[in-house]
Amino acid sequence: MRTPPLAFRLLHRIRKVYWRIARPTTYGVKVLIIHSADCERVLLVRHSYGDRSLWSLPGGGYKPARETPEQAARRECIEELGVELEQSALVLEEHLTTSGGKLGHLKIVRLYAISDELSPNGEISEARWTGVDLTDLPGKAAVSKWVHSALKAHAQA
């Protein structure tokens, strides 16, 4: 059963309040997915919660005692997008963040898609393959700073 976007928005708000109160340490991944047939195309998403106009990278949280960042990246992409991925993964960047009152350990991971077929879940309001220059995004699309960071690291890898 698919979770309605309203539930994701509510959970997102609750999580932000929790972060401000508890100030936890979190671990997360953002994933740069490279298109199966064109290495100049990447997958961007708009989430159904938070800033829904912002194009960003898929990803989510993980527990280091249970999985590696690469395993978490693969799991999150399969859960959110139903995308088939190659086995090879590379951590492109590591960041320490303090947004929302939490201490976040963020890894940006690169994965290659096997197919361009997608079946997004309720967390994703839109998913789109786009050129690395981002010019084929609609209008004056807002793009996450992590997209720019990941693309720069990918070009240098």
C-alpha positions as a printed Julia matrix, in Angstrom:
157×3 Matrix{Float64}:
  0.0    0.0     0.0
  1.34   3.41   -0.97
  1.72   6.0     1.83
 -0.11   9.23    0.93
  2.03  12.34    0.42
  0.16  14.08    3.27
  1.52  11.48    5.7
  5.09  12.16    4.49
  4.6   15.91    4.99
  3.3   15.35    8.53
  6.16  12.98    9.41
  8.66  15.5     7.96
  7.32  18.23   10.28
  7.39  15.94   13.32
 10.97  14.94   12.53
 12.06  18.59   12.29
 10.56  19.37   15.71
 12.25  16.28   17.17
 15.63  17.39   15.74
 15.3   20.82   17.38
 14.51  19.28   20.76
 16.74  16.18   20.85
 19.63  17.44   18.66
 20.49  13.91   17.48
 23.4   12.74   15.39
 22.11  11.41   12.07
 23.62   9.56    9.13
 22.32  10.08    5.64
 23.02   9.5     1.97
 22.21  11.45   -1.16
 22.55   9.5    -4.39
 23.71  10.65   -7.81
 22.24   8.07  -10.2
 23.81   8.0   -13.65
 21.58   6.97  -16.6
 22.1    3.47  -18.0
 22.63   4.54  -21.63
 23.88   8.13  -21.31
 26.48   9.09  -18.69
 25.6   12.76  -19.28
 22.14  12.22  -17.72
 21.3   11.93  -14.03
 18.15  11.3   -12.04
 16.66  14.11   -9.97
 13.56  13.99   -7.8
 11.07  16.29   -6.17
  9.87  14.99   -2.81
  6.25  14.99   -1.69
  7.29  16.67    1.59
  9.53  19.59    2.61
 10.23  22.02   -0.24
  8.24  20.26   -2.96
  9.43  22.64   -5.68
 13.11  21.76   -5.15
 14.83  19.27   -7.45
 17.17  17.12   -5.42
 18.91  13.78   -5.16
 17.15  10.69   -3.82
 18.41   9.35   -0.52
 17.66   8.98    3.13
 18.95   7.93    6.5
 20.83   4.88    7.67
 22.4    3.35   10.77
 26.16   2.74   10.34
 26.0   -0.34   12.6
 23.53  -1.97   10.17
 24.7   -0.93    6.7
 27.35   1.0     4.79
 26.56   4.26    3.02
 26.74   2.41   -0.3
 24.23  -0.22    0.9
 21.94   2.51    2.24
 22.14   4.4    -1.06
 21.11   1.3    -3.0
 18.29   0.47   -0.54
 16.89   4.02   -0.55
 16.87   4.2    -4.37
 15.14   0.85   -4.7
 12.56   1.82   -2.05
 11.87   5.32   -3.39
 12.24   4.75   -7.12
 12.16   1.03   -7.87
 15.24   1.57  -10.05
 17.63  -1.25  -10.99
 21.24  -0.4   -10.11
 24.69  -1.77  -10.87
 26.67  -3.22   -7.97
 29.51  -0.68   -8.08
 29.05   2.37   -5.86
 31.41   5.21   -4.98
 31.26   7.71   -2.14
 31.94  11.0    -3.93
 31.82  13.33   -0.93
 31.37  13.45    2.82
 29.8   16.4     4.64
 29.1   17.35    8.24
 25.85  19.33    8.49
 24.09  21.12   11.33
 20.78  22.05    9.72
 17.59  21.8    11.74
 19.41  21.43   15.07
 20.89  18.0    14.36
 24.45  16.94   13.66
 24.32  15.18   10.3
 26.91  12.97    8.65
 26.04  13.05    4.96
 27.64  10.97    2.21
 27.02  11.57   -1.48
 27.16   8.26   -3.32
 27.29   7.61   -7.08
 25.44   4.65   -8.56
 24.79   3.65  -12.16
 21.32   2.62  -13.28
 20.85  -0.62  -15.22
 17.55   0.56  -16.68
 15.83   3.94  -16.96
 12.52   2.41  -15.76
 11.21   4.02  -12.57
  8.29   3.37  -10.24
  8.4    6.13   -7.59
  6.75   5.6    -4.21
  4.74   8.19   -2.24
  7.88  10.01   -1.05
  8.56  11.14   -4.61
  6.19  13.55   -6.35
  8.26  13.61   -9.55
 11.4   11.91  -10.91
 13.16  13.02  -14.06
 16.27  12.1   -16.03
 18.07  15.33  -16.86
 21.34  16.41  -18.45
 24.24  17.15  -16.13
 24.0   20.8   -17.24
 20.43  20.86  -15.79
 19.14  22.94  -18.74
 16.28  20.57  -19.5
 14.62  21.06  -16.11
 11.33  22.96  -16.45
 11.33  26.77  -16.19
 13.42  28.32  -13.46
 13.6   25.15  -11.43
 15.14  25.37   -7.96
 17.91  22.82   -7.49
 19.38  21.58   -4.21
 22.94  22.56   -3.32
 23.66  18.82   -2.99
 22.88  18.31   -6.69
 25.5   20.9    -7.65
 28.0   19.46   -5.17
 27.44  15.9    -6.44
 27.76  16.9   -10.1
 31.01  18.74   -9.4
 32.45  15.75   -7.48
 31.3   13.37  -10.24
 33.07  15.46  -12.9
 36.29  15.34  -10.85
 36.11  11.6   -10.05
